Coordinates of C-alpha atoms in Angstrom, one line a residue:
Chain A
M106 CA 27.3 31.9 13.8
E107 CA 25.4 35.2 12.4
K108 CA 22.1 35.9 13.6
S109 CA 19.1 38.2 12.4
D110 CA 16.4 40.1 14.0
S111 CA 14.0 37.0 14.9
N112 CA 11.4 39.2 16.4
K113 CA 10.5 40.9 13.4
N114 CA 11.3 38.5 10.6
I115 CA 10.9 35.0 10.6
I116 CA 13.0 34.2 7.3
E117 CA 15.9 36.4 6.1
T118 CA 18.4 35.8 3.1
K119 CA 21.5 37.6 2.8
E120 CA 23.3 37.7 -0.7
L121 CA 21.7 34.5 -1.7
S122 CA 22.4 33.0 -5.0
F123 CA 21.7 29.8 -6.6
S124 CA 21.8 28.4 -10.1
Y125 CA 21.0 24.8 -11.5
G126 CA 24.0 23.4 -13.2
N127 CA 22.5 23.4 -16.5
S128 CA 20.8 26.7 -16.7
D129 CA 21.5 28.9 -19.4
G130 CA 20.9 32.7 -19.0
N131 CA 18.5 33.8 -16.0
E132 CA 16.1 31.1 -16.1
G133 CA 15.9 29.0 -12.7
K134 CA 18.4 31.4 -11.4
I135 CA 18.6 33.8 -8.5
S136 CA 21.3 36.1 -7.5
R137 CA 22.4 38.0 -4.4
I138 CA 19.0 37.9 -3.0
S139 CA 18.6 39.8 0.4
L140 CA 15.1 39.8 1.6
T141 CA 13.1 39.3 4.9
I142 CA 9.6 37.4 5.2
P143 CA 8.0 39.4 8.3
K144 CA 6.8 37.2 10.9
G145 CA 2.8 37.1 11.2
K146 CA 2.4 38.8 7.9
K147 CA 1.0 38.0 4.5
T148 CA 3.7 38.6 1.6
V149 CA 3.3 38.1 -1.8
F150 CA 6.2 37.3 -4.3
L151 CA 5.7 38.9 -7.8
G152 CA 7.4 38.7 -11.1
P153 CA 7.3 37.5 -14.6
N154 CA 7.6 33.8 -15.3
G155 CA 11.0 32.5 -15.1
A156 CA 11.8 35.2 -12.6
G157 CA 12.9 32.9 -10.0
K158 CA 10.2 32.7 -7.7
S159 CA 10.0 29.1 -7.5
T160 CA 13.7 28.5 -7.4
L161 CA 13.9 30.9 -4.3
F162 CA 11.1 29.2 -2.5
L163 CA 13.1 26.0 -2.8
C164 CA 15.8 27.8 -1.2
L165 CA 13.8 28.8 1.7
N166 CA 13.0 25.4 2.5
G167 CA 16.2 24.2 2.1
V168 CA 15.8 21.8 -1.0
N169 CA 18.0 24.0 -3.1
R170 CA 21.4 24.5 -1.2
P171 CA 22.6 28.0 -2.2
D172 CA 25.8 28.5 -4.1
S173 CA 26.6 31.5 -1.9
G174 CA 24.8 33.9 0.7
K175 CA 23.0 33.0 3.9
L176 CA 19.6 31.8 4.8
F177 CA 18.1 32.6 8.6
F178 CA 15.2 31.3 10.1
A179 CA 13.8 32.8 13.4
G180 CA 17.1 34.6 13.7
K181 CA 19.5 31.6 13.4
E182 CA 21.5 30.7 10.4
V183 CA 20.4 27.5 8.7
K184 CA 23.1 24.7 8.7
Y185 CA 22.7 22.5 5.7
D186 CA 23.0 19.1 8.0
Q187 CA 20.1 16.7 7.9
K188 CA 19.1 17.6 11.6
A189 CA 18.9 21.4 10.8
L190 CA 17.2 20.6 7.3
S191 CA 14.7 18.5 8.8
S192 CA 13.8 21.1 11.4
L193 CA 13.6 23.9 8.6
R194 CA 11.2 21.6 6.5
E195 CA 8.9 21.1 9.4
K196 CA 8.6 24.8 10.2
V197 CA 8.9 26.2 6.6
V198 CA 6.5 24.3 4.1
L199 CA 5.9 24.7 0.5
V200 CA 2.7 24.0 -1.5
F201 CA 3.8 23.4 -5.2
Q202 CA 2.2 24.9 -8.2
N203 CA 1.2 21.6 -9.6
P204 CA -0.3 19.3 -6.9
D205 CA 0.5 16.4 -9.1
D206 CA 4.3 16.9 -8.2
Q207 CA 3.5 16.9 -4.7
I208 CA 0.8 14.4 -4.2
F209 CA 2.7 11.0 -4.0
S210 CA 0.5 8.6 -2.4
A211 CA -2.3 6.1 -3.2
T212 CA -5.1 7.7 -1.0
V213 CA -5.8 11.3 0.4
E214 CA -5.2 10.4 4.2
E215 CA -1.8 8.6 3.2
D216 CA -0.5 11.7 1.4
V217 CA -1.6 14.0 4.2
A218 CA 0.3 11.9 6.5
F219 CA 3.1 11.6 4.4
G220 CA 5.0 14.6 5.9
P221 CA 4.3 14.2 9.6
L222 CA 5.2 10.2 9.4
N223 CA 8.7 11.4 7.8
L224 CA 9.2 13.7 11.0
G225 CA 9.1 10.4 13.0
L226 CA 6.0 11.2 15.0
S227 CA 3.9 9.1 17.2
R228 CA 1.2 7.4 15.2
D229 CA -1.5 9.0 17.6
E230 CA 0.2 12.4 16.6
V231 CA 0.2 11.7 13.0
E232 CA -3.5 10.6 13.2
R233 CA -4.5 14.0 15.1
R234 CA -2.6 16.3 12.7
V235 CA -4.1 14.3 9.5
D236 CA -7.8 14.9 11.1
E237 CA -6.9 18.5 11.7
A238 CA -5.5 19.3 8.4
I239 CA -8.2 17.4 6.5
S240 CA -10.8 19.3 8.3
W241 CA -9.0 22.9 7.7
V242 CA -9.2 22.4 4.1
G243 CA -12.7 20.8 4.1
I244 CA -11.8 17.5 2.4
E245 CA -13.4 14.8 5.1
S246 CA -15.4 13.1 2.5
L247 CA -12.3 12.7 0.3
R248 CA -10.4 10.9 3.3
G249 CA -10.1 7.4 2.0
R250 CA -10.4 8.2 -1.8
P251 CA -7.6 7.3 -4.3
T252 CA -5.7 10.5 -5.2
T253 CA -5.9 9.5 -9.0
D254 CA -9.6 10.0 -8.8
L255 CA -9.6 13.5 -7.7
S256 CA -10.3 16.7 -9.6
F257 CA -7.6 19.4 -10.0
G258 CA -9.2 21.6 -7.2
Q259 CA -9.5 18.9 -4.8
R260 CA -5.8 17.8 -5.7
K261 CA -4.9 21.2 -4.6
R262 CA -6.6 21.1 -1.4
V263 CA -5.1 17.9 -0.7
S264 CA -1.5 19.3 -1.2
L265 CA -2.3 22.1 1.0
A266 CA -3.6 19.8 3.5
G267 CA -0.4 17.8 3.3
A268 CA 1.5 21.0 4.1
L269 CA -0.7 22.1 6.9
A270 CA -0.3 18.6 8.6
M271 CA 3.4 19.6 9.2
K272 CA 2.2 22.2 11.8
P273 CA 4.5 24.9 10.2
E274 CA 5.3 28.2 11.3
V275 CA 5.5 29.5 7.7
I276 CA 3.6 28.4 4.7
I277 CA 4.8 29.3 1.3
M278 CA 2.3 28.8 -1.7
D279 CA 3.5 28.8 -5.1
E280 CA 0.6 30.2 -7.2
P281 CA -2.1 28.5 -5.2
T282 CA -5.0 30.2 -7.2
A283 CA -4.0 29.3 -10.8
G284 CA -6.5 27.2 -12.3
L285 CA -9.1 27.1 -9.5
D286 CA -12.8 28.1 -9.5
N287 CA -13.9 31.3 -7.8
E288 CA -15.4 29.5 -4.6
I289 CA -12.2 27.6 -4.3
V290 CA -10.0 30.6 -4.8
H291 CA -12.1 32.3 -2.2
E292 CA -11.9 29.6 0.3
L293 CA -8.2 29.6 0.0
L294 CA -7.8 33.1 0.6
E295 CA -10.0 33.0 3.5
L296 CA -8.2 30.3 4.9
S297 CA -4.8 31.6 4.5
D298 CA -6.1 34.9 6.3
E299 CA -7.6 32.6 9.0
L300 CA -4.3 30.9 9.5
N301 CA -2.4 34.1 9.3
R302 CA -4.8 35.4 12.2
K303 CA -3.8 32.3 14.0
G304 CA -0.2 33.0 14.1
L305 CA 1.0 31.4 10.8
T306 CA 3.3 33.6 8.5
V307 CA 2.0 33.2 5.0
A308 CA 3.6 33.7 1.5
M309 CA 2.9 33.1 -1.9
S310 CA 3.5 34.0 -5.6
T311 CA 0.7 34.9 -8.1
H312 CA 0.1 36.5 -11.3
D313 CA -3.2 37.5 -10.1
I314 CA -2.7 41.2 -9.4
E315 CA -6.0 42.3 -8.0
T316 CA -5.7 39.3 -5.3
A317 CA -2.0 40.2 -4.5
Y318 CA -3.1 44.0 -4.1
E319 CA -6.2 43.0 -2.0
W320 CA -4.4 40.3 0.0
A321 CA -1.0 40.8 0.8
D322 CA 0.7 43.2 3.6
E323 CA 4.0 43.1 2.0
V324 CA 5.4 42.5 -1.8
R325 CA 8.7 41.1 -3.1
A326 CA 9.3 41.6 -6.6
L327 CA 11.7 39.6 -8.7
E328 CA 13.1 40.0 -12.1
K329 CA 15.5 37.8 -13.7
G330 CA 16.5 36.4 -10.7
R331 CA 17.3 39.6 -8.6
L332 CA 15.0 41.2 -6.3
V333 CA 13.8 44.4 -7.5
F334 CA 11.3 45.5 -4.8
S335 CA 10.9 44.6 -1.3
G336 CA 8.3 46.9 0.9
K337 CA 4.6 47.6 1.4
T338 CA 2.1 46.6 -1.0
G339 CA 0.5 49.9 -1.6
D340 CA 4.3 51.2 -2.3
F341 CA 5.0 48.4 -4.7
F342 CA 1.8 49.5 -6.8
S343 CA 2.3 53.1 -6.6
D344 CA 5.6 52.5 -8.5
D345 CA 4.1 52.9 -11.9
E346 CA 7.4 52.2 -13.8
L347 CA 8.2 49.1 -12.1
V348 CA 4.8 47.7 -12.3
H349 CA 4.8 48.3 -15.9
R350 CA 8.5 46.8 -16.3
L351 CA 7.7 43.9 -14.6
G352 CA 4.9 43.2 -17.3
F353 CA 2.0 43.9 -14.7
L354 CA -1.1 46.0 -15.1
R355 CA -2.2 48.3 -12.1
P356 CA -5.0 46.8 -9.9
A357 CA -8.3 48.1 -10.9
P358 CA -9.1 49.8 -7.6
L359 CA -6.1 51.8 -7.8
V360 CA -6.6 52.9 -11.3
L361 CA -10.1 54.1 -10.2
D362 CA -8.5 56.0 -7.2
K363 CA -6.2 58.0 -9.7
E364 CA -9.2 58.8 -11.8
L365 CA -11.3 60.0 -9.0
E366 CA -8.4 61.9 -8.0
L367 CA -8.1 63.7 -11.3
I368 CA -11.8 64.5 -11.4
T369 CA -12.1 65.7 -8.0
G370 CA -8.8 67.3 -7.3
K371 CA -8.6 65.5 -4.1
K372 CA -6.2 62.7 -2.9
S373 CA -8.2 59.3 -2.6
S374 CA -7.1 58.1 1.1
P375 CA -6.9 55.6 2.1
P376 CA -6.2 54.0 -1.1
S377 CA -8.8 51.5 -2.2
R378 CA -7.9 47.8 -2.0
S379 CA -11.0 46.5 -3.9
I380 CA -13.6 47.6 -6.1
L381 CA -16.2 47.4 -3.3
E382 CA -14.0 49.7 -1.1
F383 CA -13.7 52.1 -4.0
S384 CA -17.3 52.0 -4.6
E385 CA -18.1 53.2 -1.1
K386 CA -16.2 56.3 -1.8
V387 CA -18.2 57.1 -5.0
L388 CA -21.7 55.8 -4.3
S389 CA -23.9 57.6 -2.1
H390 CA -26.5 55.1 -0.3
K391 CA -29.5 56.9 1.0
G392 CA -30.9 55.8 4.2
R393 CA -29.6 54.1 7.2
H394 CA -27.3 51.1 6.7
G395 CA -28.5 47.5 7.8
K396 CA -26.6 45.8 10.6
I397 CA -24.2 43.1 10.3
T398 CA -24.1 40.8 13.3
L399 CA -21.2 38.6 13.8
V400 CA -22.1 35.4 15.5
P401 CA -19.5 33.1 17.0
V402 CA -19.8 29.3 16.4
L403 CA -18.1 26.7 18.3
E404 CA -16.2 23.5 17.0
D405 CA -19.0 21.0 18.0
G406 CA -21.7 23.2 16.5
G407 CA -23.0 24.3 19.9
K408 CA -26.2 26.0 20.1
I409 CA -26.6 28.0 16.9
P410 CA -29.2 31.1 17.4
A411 CA -32.2 31.3 15.1
N412 CA -31.5 33.5 12.2
H413 CA -34.0 35.3 9.9
N414 CA -31.5 37.6 8.2
R415 CA -29.6 36.8 5.0
S416 CA -26.3 35.1 6.2
G417 CA -23.1 33.9 5.3
I418 CA -20.1 31.8 6.9
Y419 CA -16.4 32.8 7.3
G420 CA -13.7 30.6 8.2
S421 CA -13.2 26.7 8.3
V422 CA -14.9 26.0 11.5
A423 CA -17.8 27.8 10.3
R424 CA -17.8 25.9 7.0
R425 CA -17.4 22.5 8.6
I426 CA -20.4 23.2 10.6
S427 CA -22.5 24.3 7.8
K428 CA -21.3 21.3 5.8
K429 CA -22.4 19.2 8.6
G430 CA -26.1 20.6 8.0
L431 CA -26.1 22.3 11.3
L432 CA -26.0 25.7 10.0
D433 CA -28.0 26.8 7.0
V434 CA -26.8 30.0 5.4
H435 CA -27.2 31.8 2.3
Y436 CA -23.6 32.3 1.2
R437 CA -21.0 29.7 1.8
F438 CA -18.2 32.0 0.6
H439 CA -17.8 35.6 -0.3
A440 CA -19.8 36.4 3.1
I441 CA -18.1 39.7 3.8
E442 CA -18.8 41.1 0.6
K443 CA -22.3 40.2 0.6
A444 CA -22.8 41.4 4.0
V445 CA -21.7 45.0 2.8
F446 CA -23.9 45.0 -0.3
E447 CA -26.9 44.0 1.9
A448 CA -26.1 46.5 4.7
R449 CA -25.8 49.2 1.9
R450 CA -29.2 48.3 0.8
G451 CA -30.5 48.9 4.3
G452 CA -30.9 45.1 5.1
D453 CA -29.5 43.3 8.0
F454 CA -26.9 40.3 7.6
T455 CA -25.5 37.7 9.9
I456 CA -22.1 36.2 9.7
F457 CA -21.3 33.0 11.6
S458 CA -17.6 32.2 12.4
E459 CA -15.3 30.9 14.9
G460 CA -14.9 33.6 17.8
I461 CA -11.2 34.3 17.2
L462 CA -11.9 35.2 13.6
L463 CA -14.5 38.1 14.6
P464 CA -11.9 41.0 15.1
L465 CA -10.5 40.1 11.6
I466 CA -14.0 40.2 10.0
R467 CA -14.9 43.4 11.8
E468 CA -11.7 44.9 10.5
K469 CA -12.5 43.8 6.9
L470 CA -16.1 45.2 7.1
L471 CA -15.3 48.3 8.5
R472 CA -12.5 48.9 5.8
L473 CA -15.0 48.2 3.1
C474 CA -17.9 49.7 4.6
P475 CA -17.0 52.4 7.3
K476 CA -20.6 53.4 8.0
A477 CA -21.8 49.7 8.5
R478 CA -23.3 48.8 12.0
V479 CA -21.4 45.8 13.2
E480 CA -22.3 44.0 16.4
T481 CA -21.4 40.7 18.0
G482 CA -24.3 38.5 18.8
R483 CA -24.2 35.6 20.9
Chain B
M106 CA -3.6 4.8 -19.6
A107 CA -7.0 4.4 -18.0
G108 CA -6.6 0.8 -17.5
T109 CA -3.9 1.0 -14.9
V110 CA -5.4 4.0 -13.1
S111 CA -8.9 2.2 -13.2
L112 CA -7.7 -1.0 -12.0
D113 CA -6.0 0.6 -9.1
S114 CA -9.2 2.7 -8.7
L115 CA -11.1 -0.5 -8.4
A116 CA -8.6 -2.2 -5.7
Q117 CA -9.2 0.8 -3.4
K118 CA -12.6 0.5 -3.5
S119 CA -12.5 -3.2 -3.2
M120 CA -14.5 -4.8 -0.4
F121 CA -11.4 -7.2 -0.1
K122 CA -9.0 -4.3 0.1
G123 CA -8.6 -4.6 3.8
L124 CA -7.7 -8.2 3.7
P125 CA -3.8 -9.1 4.2
P126 CA -2.3 -8.6 0.8
S127 CA 0.1 -11.6 1.5
G128 CA -2.9 -13.7 2.7
K129 CA -4.5 -13.1 -0.5
F130 CA -1.6 -13.8 -2.5
L131 CA -1.0 -17.0 -0.5
F132 CA -4.6 -18.1 -1.3
A133 CA -4.7 -17.2 -4.8
L134 CA -1.4 -19.1 -5.3
A135 CA -3.0 -22.2 -3.5
L136 CA -6.0 -21.9 -5.9
L137 CA -3.8 -21.8 -9.1
L138 CA -1.6 -24.5 -7.9
G139 CA -4.6 -26.8 -7.1
S140 CA -6.0 -26.1 -10.5
L141 CA -2.5 -26.9 -12.1
F142 CA -2.1 -30.2 -10.3
S143 CA -5.5 -31.3 -11.2
K144 CA -5.8 -34.5 -13.2
N145 CA -9.6 -33.6 -14.3
L146 CA -11.6 -30.7 -15.5
A147 CA -13.9 -30.1 -12.6
V148 CA -11.1 -28.5 -10.5
P149 CA -10.0 -25.8 -12.9
L150 CA -13.9 -25.3 -13.7
L151 CA -14.3 -25.1 -9.8
V152 CA -11.4 -22.7 -9.4
F153 CA -12.6 -20.5 -12.2
A154 CA -16.1 -20.3 -10.4
I155 CA -14.4 -19.1 -7.1
G156 CA -12.3 -16.6 -9.0
I157 CA -15.1 -15.2 -10.9
S158 CA -17.3 -15.1 -7.7
L159 CA -14.4 -13.0 -6.1
V160 CA -14.0 -10.6 -8.7
F161 CA -17.7 -10.1 -8.7
L162 CA -17.8 -9.6 -5.1
S163 CA -14.6 -7.6 -5.2
T164 CA -16.0 -5.0 -7.8
G165 CA -19.3 -4.8 -6.0
F166 CA -21.1 -6.9 -8.8
R167 CA -20.6 -4.1 -11.4
F168 CA -18.0 -6.0 -13.5
P169 CA -16.5 -2.9 -15.0
R170 CA -15.8 -2.6 -18.6
I171 CA -11.8 -2.9 -18.3
I172 CA -12.2 -6.1 -16.7
L173 CA -14.7 -7.3 -19.4
G174 CA -12.5 -6.2 -21.9
A175 CA -9.4 -8.2 -20.5
Y176 CA -11.6 -11.3 -20.3
L177 CA -12.7 -11.1 -23.6
G178 CA -9.0 -10.3 -25.0
T179 CA -7.9 -13.2 -23.0
L180 CA -10.9 -15.4 -24.2
S181 CA -10.0 -14.7 -27.8
I182 CA -6.3 -15.6 -27.4
L183 CA -7.4 -18.7 -25.7
L184 CA -9.7 -20.1 -28.1
V185 CA -7.4 -19.6 -31.0
S186 CA -4.6 -21.6 -29.2
V187 CA -6.9 -24.2 -28.0
F188 CA -8.2 -24.5 -31.6
V189 CA -4.7 -24.9 -33.0
I190 CA -4.0 -27.4 -30.2
S191 CA -6.8 -29.5 -30.7
L192 CA -6.1 -29.8 -34.3
T193 CA -2.3 -30.4 -34.1
T194 CA -2.2 -33.2 -31.2
P195 CA -2.0 -36.7 -32.5
G196 CA -4.3 -39.3 -31.4
E197 CA -7.4 -41.2 -31.8
R198 CA -9.8 -39.3 -34.4
V199 CA -13.1 -38.6 -32.9
A200 CA -14.5 -35.9 -35.8
E201 CA -13.4 -35.1 -39.2
F202 CA -14.2 -32.0 -41.6
G203 CA -12.6 -32.5 -44.7
I204 CA -8.6 -32.2 -44.2
V205 CA -9.6 -30.9 -40.5
S206 CA -9.8 -33.6 -38.0
F207 CA -9.8 -33.5 -34.0
T208 CA -8.6 -36.2 -32.0
K209 CA -9.7 -37.0 -28.5
E210 CA -6.3 -36.4 -27.0
G211 CA -6.2 -32.8 -28.5
L212 CA -9.7 -32.1 -27.3
L213 CA -9.0 -33.0 -23.9
L214 CA -5.6 -31.1 -23.7
S215 CA -7.0 -28.2 -25.4
A216 CA -10.1 -28.2 -22.6
T217 CA -7.5 -28.7 -19.9
L218 CA -5.4 -25.8 -21.1
F219 CA -8.4 -23.8 -21.4
L220 CA -9.9 -24.2 -18.1
R221 CA -6.8 -24.0 -16.2
A222 CA -5.9 -20.5 -18.2
L223 CA -9.4 -19.1 -17.2
A224 CA -9.2 -20.4 -13.9
G225 CA -5.8 -18.6 -13.3
F226 CA -6.9 -15.6 -15.1
S227 CA -10.0 -15.4 -12.8
I228 CA -7.9 -15.8 -9.8
L229 CA -5.3 -13.1 -10.9
T230 CA -8.0 -10.7 -11.9
F231 CA -9.6 -11.1 -8.4
F232 CA -6.0 -10.3 -6.8
A233 CA -5.4 -7.2 -9.0
T234 CA -8.9 -6.0 -8.5
S235 CA -8.6 -6.4 -4.6
T236 CA -4.8 -5.3 -4.0
P237 CA -4.0 -1.7 -4.6
V238 CA -0.4 -1.3 -6.0
P239 CA 1.2 0.4 -2.9
H240 CA 0.0 -2.9 -0.9
F241 CA 2.6 -4.8 -2.9
A242 CA 5.3 -2.7 -1.4
F243 CA 3.8 -3.7 2.0
V244 CA 4.2 -7.4 0.8
F245 CA 7.7 -6.8 -0.3
R246 CA 8.6 -5.3 3.3
E247 CA 6.6 -8.3 5.0
A248 CA 8.4 -10.7 3.1
G249 CA 11.6 -9.2 4.6
L250 CA 13.1 -7.6 1.2
P251 CA 15.2 -4.5 1.7
A252 CA 13.8 -1.3 2.1
F253 CA 14.8 0.1 -1.3
V254 CA 12.7 -2.7 -3.0
S255 CA 9.5 -1.2 -1.8
E256 CA 10.8 2.3 -2.3
I257 CA 11.4 1.4 -5.9
S258 CA 7.9 -0.3 -6.3
I259 CA 6.2 2.8 -4.9
L260 CA 8.2 5.3 -7.2
V261 CA 7.6 3.3 -10.2
Y262 CA 3.9 2.9 -9.3
R263 CA 3.5 6.6 -9.0
Y264 CA 5.7 7.6 -11.9
S265 CA 3.9 5.1 -14.2
L266 CA 0.5 6.6 -13.2
M267 CA 1.7 10.2 -13.8
I268 CA 3.5 9.3 -17.3
L269 CA 0.3 7.3 -18.2
E270 CA -1.9 10.3 -17.4
E271 CA 0.5 12.7 -19.3
L272 CA 0.3 10.1 -22.3
G273 CA -3.3 10.2 -22.3
R274 CA -3.3 14.0 -22.1
M275 CA -0.7 14.3 -25.1
T276 CA -2.8 11.6 -27.1
I277 CA -5.8 13.6 -26.9
A278 CA -3.9 16.8 -27.8
A279 CA -2.5 15.2 -30.8
E280 CA -5.9 13.6 -31.7
C281 CA -7.4 16.9 -31.5
R282 CA -4.8 18.5 -34.0
L283 CA -5.6 15.7 -36.5
G284 CA -2.4 13.7 -35.4
Y285 CA -4.0 10.2 -36.0
T286 CA -5.3 10.8 -39.6
G287 CA -3.7 8.1 -41.7
F288 CA -1.3 5.3 -40.7
F289 CA 2.1 7.2 -41.2
R290 CA 0.8 10.3 -39.7
S291 CA -0.2 7.9 -36.6
I292 CA 3.2 6.5 -36.6
K293 CA 4.9 9.9 -36.8
T294 CA 2.7 11.3 -34.0
S295 CA 3.3 8.5 -31.8
A296 CA 7.1 8.8 -32.3
R297 CA 7.0 12.3 -31.1
I298 CA 4.6 11.8 -28.4
S299 CA 7.4 8.9 -27.1
A300 CA 10.3 11.4 -27.3
A301 CA 8.3 14.2 -25.4
L302 CA 7.0 11.8 -22.7
L303 CA 10.7 10.9 -22.1
S304 CA 11.9 14.5 -21.6
R305 CA 8.5 15.5 -19.6
S306 CA 9.0 12.5 -17.3
L307 CA 12.4 13.6 -16.6
A308 CA 11.2 16.9 -15.8
F309 CA 8.3 15.7 -13.7
A310 CA 11.0 13.3 -11.7
E311 CA 13.0 16.2 -10.9
R312 CA 9.9 18.3 -9.5
A313 CA 8.7 15.4 -7.8
E314 CA 12.1 15.0 -6.1
N315 CA 11.9 18.3 -4.8
A316 CA 8.4 18.1 -3.5
L317 CA 9.5 14.6 -1.7
V318 CA 12.8 16.6 -0.1
S319 CA 10.6 19.4 0.8
R320 CA 8.5 17.1 3.2
N321 CA 11.7 15.5 4.8
F322 CA 11.6 12.3 2.6
R323 CA 14.7 10.1 3.4
G324 CA 14.3 7.1 1.1
D325 CA 11.6 5.3 2.9
F326 CA 7.8 5.5 2.4
P327 CA 6.2 5.3 5.4
S328 CA 2.7 3.6 5.6
F329 CA -0.1 5.4 7.4
R330 CA -2.7 2.6 7.2
E331 CA -0.7 -0.5 7.1
P332 CA -2.7 -3.4 5.5
K333 CA -3.3 -6.1 7.8
R334 CA -0.5 -8.7 8.4
T335 CA -1.0 -12.1 7.2
G336 CA -1.9 -14.6 10.2
F337 CA -1.7 -18.3 10.7
S338 CA -5.4 -18.5 9.5
W339 CA -4.5 -17.2 6.1
V340 CA -1.7 -19.9 5.7
A341 CA -4.0 -22.4 7.1
L342 CA -6.9 -21.2 4.7
S343 CA -4.3 -21.6 1.6
I344 CA -3.0 -25.0 2.8
L345 CA -6.2 -26.4 3.2
S346 CA -7.8 -25.1 0.0
F347 CA -4.7 -26.7 -1.9
A348 CA -5.5 -30.0 -0.2
I349 CA -9.2 -30.1 -1.1
L350 CA -8.4 -29.1 -4.7
Y351 CA -5.5 -31.6 -4.8
F352 CA -7.9 -34.4 -3.5
L353 CA -10.6 -33.2 -5.9
G354 CA -8.2 -33.4 -8.7
G355 CA -8.0 -36.9 -8.1
N356 CA -4.4 -37.0 -6.8
L357 CA -5.3 -39.2 -4.0

């Protein structure tokens, strides 16, 4: 049996081809795709509608058995027997584009428990996983509700919880941000960052170029069922011709960087990943930057220090504590960006988050605002 | 569309949801049979009173519009039926209005039928508003029916709800584009929607199957919160209820 480099790549395909029996042309077909999904990274799949992204995702989870080619998970070739498929589907989970395709049970908790029950886990373990997944996505209040009563955003959260309850190593989301409001999109991206920081490999497809550019470490681009790009996010978006051919616009921060280069004659380095990052390059802020304090919070709430600054939360634990009313903050989402705005104006800001996420927040803050004074409080 | 969805939502929120579904079924059956075997009108009236009280309790004293609509629909059909029966049953004449006359036997028969039907309907609405559809699958399993029966019932339940939701969306979309102005246009629009619904339901079935398989579905729907099993107390309660009604009905 063939092996691949499992230390680096959690998923790998070699010359993978699949077509639905009735498909004409390139719709729903993938051809000789050889790609890798690096372990512990965030990978975005880009491509126009009908490029084969969803078909490929179904192959990566073993639902579509390829016509030819090989699929590797953690370095081992996937055998398509029942045992191997069960194991693959436990470790690589899909979140479908339309939550109604995925949600199958009458109540929220029944649906979240569906996958773990299919794994034959003990009732206690299923109970634990359901609790955990439900609190990850913040749907505790929906737990016993009929799934037919939920809004689209709530159904999206339920479908995500259903996937997380499998305790996967890789989560693949098919256009997770489509049709959601700003707050839920931010929460979802924050959650994917959090899960990634805790060791999960995250992949998603999206048509939202700005999100893809800011969020992803790696890009895989598909066109007419073929892989046309595999590499770093910055490299993909630097290829003007390919980006245009795939029907995308270049992300605004990159366009602004180019404009700045033309005006100043200097290379804009590092490339801006967001408008906020770009603005740091061109706007001069007089005076001293404010202080941003990162305060760790505990799952049970613990002792939360009094705070007189403007404040926000980051991550699922802080969000949970805030929902319980133990943490009163000004911003429930977008806290990092708000902190940067405040610091630039010379004001102080406090971000509450789980301890394990503080280095991630610090990295993001310093990338957005290198002059920010970031401290860790107690 | 909203009917099925709302009814199931009512059942999900019912205070009787936690009771064993098979127990509720046995109890409802006992009341129905008690009403049916009775020789007087008091028993169906009593069963109706029990049934309607249980419906009120089950829906949290709200008596939703969907239930009210069902009652009004049933009542209108029943009233027409009993009127016809009371007119056409031969026997001793008690009232005459020109060529129309009512007989004692006719009035008694129509009153019996009316009350029995109403009692039965109230008991059935109690059962429907307190038992979510997936609990039926559990009843099938508890009754020892093969796994595929409960699997099919859950699939039918889920697909029906999705198709009904889709039908609702398509109807609104058609209405927005004047698809229901005039009789013939309405027929044409309904036909087009039916055809589109068929193809969409097939596409949905395919996507839903992929979603199920991706979560390790192997042809069995495990239940996370199983409803309570029927104990001896429910069997005893059902038998006792039937016996009391049978006695009150003048059979002993």
